[in-house]
PDB file of C-alpha atoms in Angstrom:
ATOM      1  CA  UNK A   1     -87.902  56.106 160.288  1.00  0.00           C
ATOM      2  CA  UNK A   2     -88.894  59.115 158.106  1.00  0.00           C
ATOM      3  CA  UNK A   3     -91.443  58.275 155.035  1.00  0.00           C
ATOM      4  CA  UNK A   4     -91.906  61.002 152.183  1.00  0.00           C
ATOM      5  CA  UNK A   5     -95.150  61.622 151.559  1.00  0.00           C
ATOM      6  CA  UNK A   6     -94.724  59.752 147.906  1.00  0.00           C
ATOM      7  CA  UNK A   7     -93.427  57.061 149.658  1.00  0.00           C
ATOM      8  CA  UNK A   8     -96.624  56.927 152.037  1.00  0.00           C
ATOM      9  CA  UNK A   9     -99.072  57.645 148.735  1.00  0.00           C
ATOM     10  CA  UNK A  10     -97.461  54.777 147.330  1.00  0.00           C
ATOM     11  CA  UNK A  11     -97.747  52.668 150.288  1.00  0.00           C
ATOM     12  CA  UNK A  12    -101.424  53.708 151.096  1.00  0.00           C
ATOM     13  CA  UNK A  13    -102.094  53.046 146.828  1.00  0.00           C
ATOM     14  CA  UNK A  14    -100.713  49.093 147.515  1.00  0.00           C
ATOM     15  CA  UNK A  15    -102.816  49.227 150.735  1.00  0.00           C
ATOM     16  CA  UNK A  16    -106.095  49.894 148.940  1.00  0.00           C
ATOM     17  CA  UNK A  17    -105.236  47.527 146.102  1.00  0.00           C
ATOM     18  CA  UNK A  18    -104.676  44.523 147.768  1.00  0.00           C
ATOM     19  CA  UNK A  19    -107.258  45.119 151.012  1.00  0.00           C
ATOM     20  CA  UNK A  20    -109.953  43.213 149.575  1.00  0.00           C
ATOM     21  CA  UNK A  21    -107.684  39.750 148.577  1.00  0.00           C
ATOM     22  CA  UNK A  22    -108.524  36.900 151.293  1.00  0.00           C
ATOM     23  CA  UNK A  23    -104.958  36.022 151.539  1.00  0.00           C
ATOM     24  CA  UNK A  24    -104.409  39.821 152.676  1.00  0.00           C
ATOM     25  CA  UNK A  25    -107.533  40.272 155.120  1.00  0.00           C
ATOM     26  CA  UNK A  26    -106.553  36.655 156.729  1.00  0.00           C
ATOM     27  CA  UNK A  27    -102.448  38.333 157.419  1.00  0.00           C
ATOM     28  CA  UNK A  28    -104.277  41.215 159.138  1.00  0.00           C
ATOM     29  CA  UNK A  29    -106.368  38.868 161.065  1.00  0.00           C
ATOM     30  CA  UNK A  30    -103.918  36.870 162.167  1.00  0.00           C
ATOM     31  CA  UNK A  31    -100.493  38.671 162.027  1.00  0.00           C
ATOM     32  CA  UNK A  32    -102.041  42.289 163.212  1.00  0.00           C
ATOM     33  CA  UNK A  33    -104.836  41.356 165.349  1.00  0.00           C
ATOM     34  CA  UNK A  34    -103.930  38.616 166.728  1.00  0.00           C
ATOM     35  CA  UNK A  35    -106.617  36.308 166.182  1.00  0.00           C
ATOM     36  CA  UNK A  36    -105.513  32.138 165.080  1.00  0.00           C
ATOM     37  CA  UNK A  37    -107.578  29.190 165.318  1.00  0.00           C
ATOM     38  CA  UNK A  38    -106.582  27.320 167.826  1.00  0.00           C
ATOM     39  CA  UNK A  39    -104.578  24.580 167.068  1.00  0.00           C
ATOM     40  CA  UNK A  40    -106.002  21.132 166.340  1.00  0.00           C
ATOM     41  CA  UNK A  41    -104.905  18.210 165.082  1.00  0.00           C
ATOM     42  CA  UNK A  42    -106.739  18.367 162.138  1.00  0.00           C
ATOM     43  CA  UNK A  43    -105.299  22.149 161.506  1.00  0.00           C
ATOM     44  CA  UNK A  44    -101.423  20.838 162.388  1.00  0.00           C
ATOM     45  CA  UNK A  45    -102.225  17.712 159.477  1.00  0.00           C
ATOM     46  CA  UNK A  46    -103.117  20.319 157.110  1.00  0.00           C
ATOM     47  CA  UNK A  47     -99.989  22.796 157.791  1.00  0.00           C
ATOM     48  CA  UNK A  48     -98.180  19.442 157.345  1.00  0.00           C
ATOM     49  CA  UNK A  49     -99.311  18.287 154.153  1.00  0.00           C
ATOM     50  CA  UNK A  50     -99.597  21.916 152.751  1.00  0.00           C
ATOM     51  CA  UNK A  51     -96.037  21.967 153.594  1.00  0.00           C
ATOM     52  CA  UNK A  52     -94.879  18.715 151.994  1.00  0.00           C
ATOM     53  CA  UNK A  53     -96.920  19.967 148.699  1.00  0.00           C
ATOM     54  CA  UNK A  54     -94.760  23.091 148.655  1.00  0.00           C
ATOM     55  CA  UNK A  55     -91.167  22.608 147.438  1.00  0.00           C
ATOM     56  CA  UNK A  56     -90.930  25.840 145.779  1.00  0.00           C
ATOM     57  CA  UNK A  57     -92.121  29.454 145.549  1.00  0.00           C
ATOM     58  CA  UNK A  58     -95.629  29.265 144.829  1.00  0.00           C
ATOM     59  CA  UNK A  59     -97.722  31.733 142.860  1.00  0.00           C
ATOM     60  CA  UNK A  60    -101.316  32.308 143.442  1.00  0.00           C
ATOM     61  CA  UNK A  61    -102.879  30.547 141.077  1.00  0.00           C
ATOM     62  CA  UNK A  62    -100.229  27.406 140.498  1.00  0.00           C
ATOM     63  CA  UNK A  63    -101.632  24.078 140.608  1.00  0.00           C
ATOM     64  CA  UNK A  64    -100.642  23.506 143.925  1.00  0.00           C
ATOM     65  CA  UNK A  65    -102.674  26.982 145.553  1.00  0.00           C
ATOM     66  CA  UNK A  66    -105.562  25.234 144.112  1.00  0.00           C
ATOM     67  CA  UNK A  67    -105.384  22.138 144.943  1.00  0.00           C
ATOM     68  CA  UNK A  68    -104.638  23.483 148.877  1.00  0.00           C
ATOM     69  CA  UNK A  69    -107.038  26.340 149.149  1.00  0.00           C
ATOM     70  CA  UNK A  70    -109.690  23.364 147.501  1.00  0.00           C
ATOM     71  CA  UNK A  71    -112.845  23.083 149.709  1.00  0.00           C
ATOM     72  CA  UNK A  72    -113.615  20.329 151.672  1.00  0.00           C
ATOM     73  CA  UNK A  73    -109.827  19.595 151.884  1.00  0.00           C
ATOM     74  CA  UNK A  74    -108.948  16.945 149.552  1.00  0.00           C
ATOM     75  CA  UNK A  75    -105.988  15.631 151.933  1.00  0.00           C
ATOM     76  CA  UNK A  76    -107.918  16.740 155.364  1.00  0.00           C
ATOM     77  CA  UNK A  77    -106.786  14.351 158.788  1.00  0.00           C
ATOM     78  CA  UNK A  78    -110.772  13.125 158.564  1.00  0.00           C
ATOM     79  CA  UNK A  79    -110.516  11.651 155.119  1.00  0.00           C
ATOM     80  CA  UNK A  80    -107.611  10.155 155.901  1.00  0.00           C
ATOM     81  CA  UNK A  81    -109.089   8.167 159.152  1.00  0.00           C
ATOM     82  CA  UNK A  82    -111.427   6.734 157.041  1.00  0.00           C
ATOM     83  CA  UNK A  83    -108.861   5.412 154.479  1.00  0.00           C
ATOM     84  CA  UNK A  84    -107.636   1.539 154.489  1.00  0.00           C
ATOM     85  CA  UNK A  85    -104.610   2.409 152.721  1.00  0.00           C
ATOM     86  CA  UNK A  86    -103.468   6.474 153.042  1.00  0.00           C
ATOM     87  CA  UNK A  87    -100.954   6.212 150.464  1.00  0.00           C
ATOM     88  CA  UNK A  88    -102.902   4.669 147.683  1.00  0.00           C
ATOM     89  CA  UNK A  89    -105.749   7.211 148.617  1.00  0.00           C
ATOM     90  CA  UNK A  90    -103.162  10.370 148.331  1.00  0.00           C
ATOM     91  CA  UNK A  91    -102.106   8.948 145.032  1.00  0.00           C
ATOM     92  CA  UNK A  92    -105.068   9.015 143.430  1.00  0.00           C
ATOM     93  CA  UNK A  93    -106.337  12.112 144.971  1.00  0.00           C
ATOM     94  CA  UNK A  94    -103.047  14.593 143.995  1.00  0.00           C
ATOM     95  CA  UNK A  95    -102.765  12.881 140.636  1.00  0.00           C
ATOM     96  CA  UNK A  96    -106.245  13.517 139.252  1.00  0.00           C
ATOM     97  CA  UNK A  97    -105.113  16.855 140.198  1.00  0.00           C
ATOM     98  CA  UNK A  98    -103.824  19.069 137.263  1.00  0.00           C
ATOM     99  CA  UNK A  99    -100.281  20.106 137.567  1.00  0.00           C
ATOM    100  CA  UNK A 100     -99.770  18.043 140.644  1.00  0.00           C
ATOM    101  CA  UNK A 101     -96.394  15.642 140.657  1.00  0.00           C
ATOM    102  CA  UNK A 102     -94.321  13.483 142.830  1.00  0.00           C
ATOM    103  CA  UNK A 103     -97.351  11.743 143.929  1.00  0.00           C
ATOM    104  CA  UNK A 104     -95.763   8.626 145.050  1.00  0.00           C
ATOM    105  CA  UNK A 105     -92.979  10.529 147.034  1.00  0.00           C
ATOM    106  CA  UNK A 106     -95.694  12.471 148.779  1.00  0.00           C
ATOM    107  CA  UNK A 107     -97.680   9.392 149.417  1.00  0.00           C
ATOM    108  CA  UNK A 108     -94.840   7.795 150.821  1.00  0.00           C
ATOM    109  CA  UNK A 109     -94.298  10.886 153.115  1.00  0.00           C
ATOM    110  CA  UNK A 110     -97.805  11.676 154.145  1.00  0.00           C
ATOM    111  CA  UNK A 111     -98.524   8.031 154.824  1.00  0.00           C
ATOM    112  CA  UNK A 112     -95.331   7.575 156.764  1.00  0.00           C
ATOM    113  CA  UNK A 113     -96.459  10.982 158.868  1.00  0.00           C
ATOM    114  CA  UNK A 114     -99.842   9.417 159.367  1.00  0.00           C
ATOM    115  CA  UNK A 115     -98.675   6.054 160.686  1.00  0.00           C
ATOM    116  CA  UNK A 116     -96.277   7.881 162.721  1.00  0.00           C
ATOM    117  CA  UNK A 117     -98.533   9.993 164.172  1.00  0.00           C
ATOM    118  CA  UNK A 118    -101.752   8.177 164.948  1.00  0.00           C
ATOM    119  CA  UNK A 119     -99.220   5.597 166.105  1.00  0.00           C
ATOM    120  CA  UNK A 120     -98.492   8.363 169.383  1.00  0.00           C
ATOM    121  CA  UNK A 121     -96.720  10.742 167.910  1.00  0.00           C
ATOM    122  CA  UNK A 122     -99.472  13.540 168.274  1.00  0.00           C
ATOM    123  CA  UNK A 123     -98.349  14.543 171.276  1.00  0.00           C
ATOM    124  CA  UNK A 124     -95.075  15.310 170.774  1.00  0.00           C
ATOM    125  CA  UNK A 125     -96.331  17.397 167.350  1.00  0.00           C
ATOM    126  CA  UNK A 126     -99.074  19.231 169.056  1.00  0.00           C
ATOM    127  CA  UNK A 127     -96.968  20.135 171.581  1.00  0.00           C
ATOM    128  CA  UNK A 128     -94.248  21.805 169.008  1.00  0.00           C
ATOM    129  CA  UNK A 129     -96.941  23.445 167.194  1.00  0.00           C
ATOM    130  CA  UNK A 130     -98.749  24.789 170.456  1.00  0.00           C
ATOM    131  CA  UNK A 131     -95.443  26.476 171.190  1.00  0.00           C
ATOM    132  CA  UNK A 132     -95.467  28.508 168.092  1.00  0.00           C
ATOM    133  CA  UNK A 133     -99.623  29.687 168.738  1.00  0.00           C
ATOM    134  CA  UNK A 134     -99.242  32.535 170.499  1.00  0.00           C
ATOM    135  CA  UNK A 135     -96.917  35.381 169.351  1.00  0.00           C
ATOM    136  CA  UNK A 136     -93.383  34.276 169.863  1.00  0.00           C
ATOM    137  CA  UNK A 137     -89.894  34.858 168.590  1.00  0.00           C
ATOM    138  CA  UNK A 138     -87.765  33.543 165.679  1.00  0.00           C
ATOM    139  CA  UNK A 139     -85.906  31.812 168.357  1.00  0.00           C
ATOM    140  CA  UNK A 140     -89.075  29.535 168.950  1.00  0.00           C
ATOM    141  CA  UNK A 141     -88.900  28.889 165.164  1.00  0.00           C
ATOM    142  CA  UNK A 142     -85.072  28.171 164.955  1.00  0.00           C
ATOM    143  CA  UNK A 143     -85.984  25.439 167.931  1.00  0.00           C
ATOM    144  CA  UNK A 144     -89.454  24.351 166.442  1.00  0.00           C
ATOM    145  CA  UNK A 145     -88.020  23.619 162.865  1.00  0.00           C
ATOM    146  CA  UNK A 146     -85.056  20.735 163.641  1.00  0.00           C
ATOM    147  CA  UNK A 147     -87.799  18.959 166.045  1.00  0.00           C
ATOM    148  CA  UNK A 148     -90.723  19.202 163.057  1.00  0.00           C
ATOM    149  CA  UNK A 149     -87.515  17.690 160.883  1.00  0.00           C
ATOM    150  CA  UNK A 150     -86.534  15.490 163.290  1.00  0.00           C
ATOM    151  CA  UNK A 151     -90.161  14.156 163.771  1.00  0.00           C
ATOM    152  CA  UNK A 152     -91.471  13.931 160.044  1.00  0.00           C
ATOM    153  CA  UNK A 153     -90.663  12.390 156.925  1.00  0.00           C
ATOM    154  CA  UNK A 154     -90.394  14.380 154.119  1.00  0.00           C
ATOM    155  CA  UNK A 155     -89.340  17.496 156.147  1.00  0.00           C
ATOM    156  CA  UNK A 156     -86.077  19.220 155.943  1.00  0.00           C
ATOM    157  CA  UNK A 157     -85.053  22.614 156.361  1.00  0.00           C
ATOM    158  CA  UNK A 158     -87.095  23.800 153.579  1.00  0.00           C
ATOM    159  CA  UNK A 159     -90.522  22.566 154.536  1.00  0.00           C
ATOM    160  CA  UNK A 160     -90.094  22.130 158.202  1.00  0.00           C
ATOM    161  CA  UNK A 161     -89.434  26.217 158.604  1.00  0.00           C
ATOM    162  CA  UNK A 162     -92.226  27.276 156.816  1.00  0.00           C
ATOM    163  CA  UNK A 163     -94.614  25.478 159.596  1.00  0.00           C
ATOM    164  CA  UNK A 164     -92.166  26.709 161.870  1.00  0.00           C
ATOM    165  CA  UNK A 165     -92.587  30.290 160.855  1.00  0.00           C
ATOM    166  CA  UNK A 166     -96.833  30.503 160.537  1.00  0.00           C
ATOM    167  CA  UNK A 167     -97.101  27.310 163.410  1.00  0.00           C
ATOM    168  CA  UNK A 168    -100.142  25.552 162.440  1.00  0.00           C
ATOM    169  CA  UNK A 169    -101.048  28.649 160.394  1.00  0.00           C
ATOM    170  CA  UNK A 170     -98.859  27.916 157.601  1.00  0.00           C
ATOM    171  CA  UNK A 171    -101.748  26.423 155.280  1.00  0.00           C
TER     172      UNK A 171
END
């Protein structure tokens, strides 16, 4: 592949630009270097949620970023444990969040996933997610994405490739 050297200027100029953003310097980390958390089941339940919160293209700075780049995690698998009732909690929680709808359809989701799988369905998730850890290819996504579908409520094609795609990285 031959580059001009514009082309490369231009390239190197984007480079330096964007360098310093923690979305970019996390990409390198992960995506050039190699380096991922290992997965957990806290780190799959936030891929999952993060997922179910996305239903479009988001920008940086939409409501929903925010809400699931906020520290602690408001929806983390922890908080959740200690809940009597997971859907009421995710109600209130994503609608005292600005810009944040369908809370009822993603407590109905998210509370259905829970029950699901603290019920013994971790297994079976891990297990999917573990496959897509380590570098692999889109084939392990194609197969990864019907059996996150299949497993899930709330999940079709569009959110169930985007965890697919990143594994338990998509957050």
């Amino acid at each position: 592949m031959d580059i001009s050297l514009k082309e490369a200027a231009v390239i190197r100029e984007f480079y330096e630009k964007w360098k310093v953003s923690p979305l970019v310097q996390v990409r390198i980390s992960r995506n050039l270097e190699g380096r991922r958390e290992p997965v957990t089941e806290a780190l799959g339940w936030d891929a999952m949620v993060s997922c179910l919160l996305n239903t479009t293209a988001i920008r940086p700075q939409s409501p929903i970023t925010r809400f699931i780049r906020t520290k602690p995690i408001l929806l983390s698998l922890a908080a959740a444990r200690s809940q009597t009732n997971v859907d009421r909690w995710v109600v209130a929680t994503v609608s005292a969040s600005p810009g944040l709808r369908r809370y009822n359809e993603l407590a109905c989701h998210i509370g259905s996933n829970f029950v699901r799988l603290e019920e013994g369905r971790w297994p079976e998730f891990m297990s999917t997610l573990r496959t897509l850890e380590r570098a692999h290819e889109k084939i392990d996504e194609r197969r990864a994405a019907p059996a996150i579908d299949d497993l899930l409520t709330g999940f079709g094609p569009k959110q169930a490739q985007p965890l697919a795609d990143n594994g338990p990285h998509a957050a």
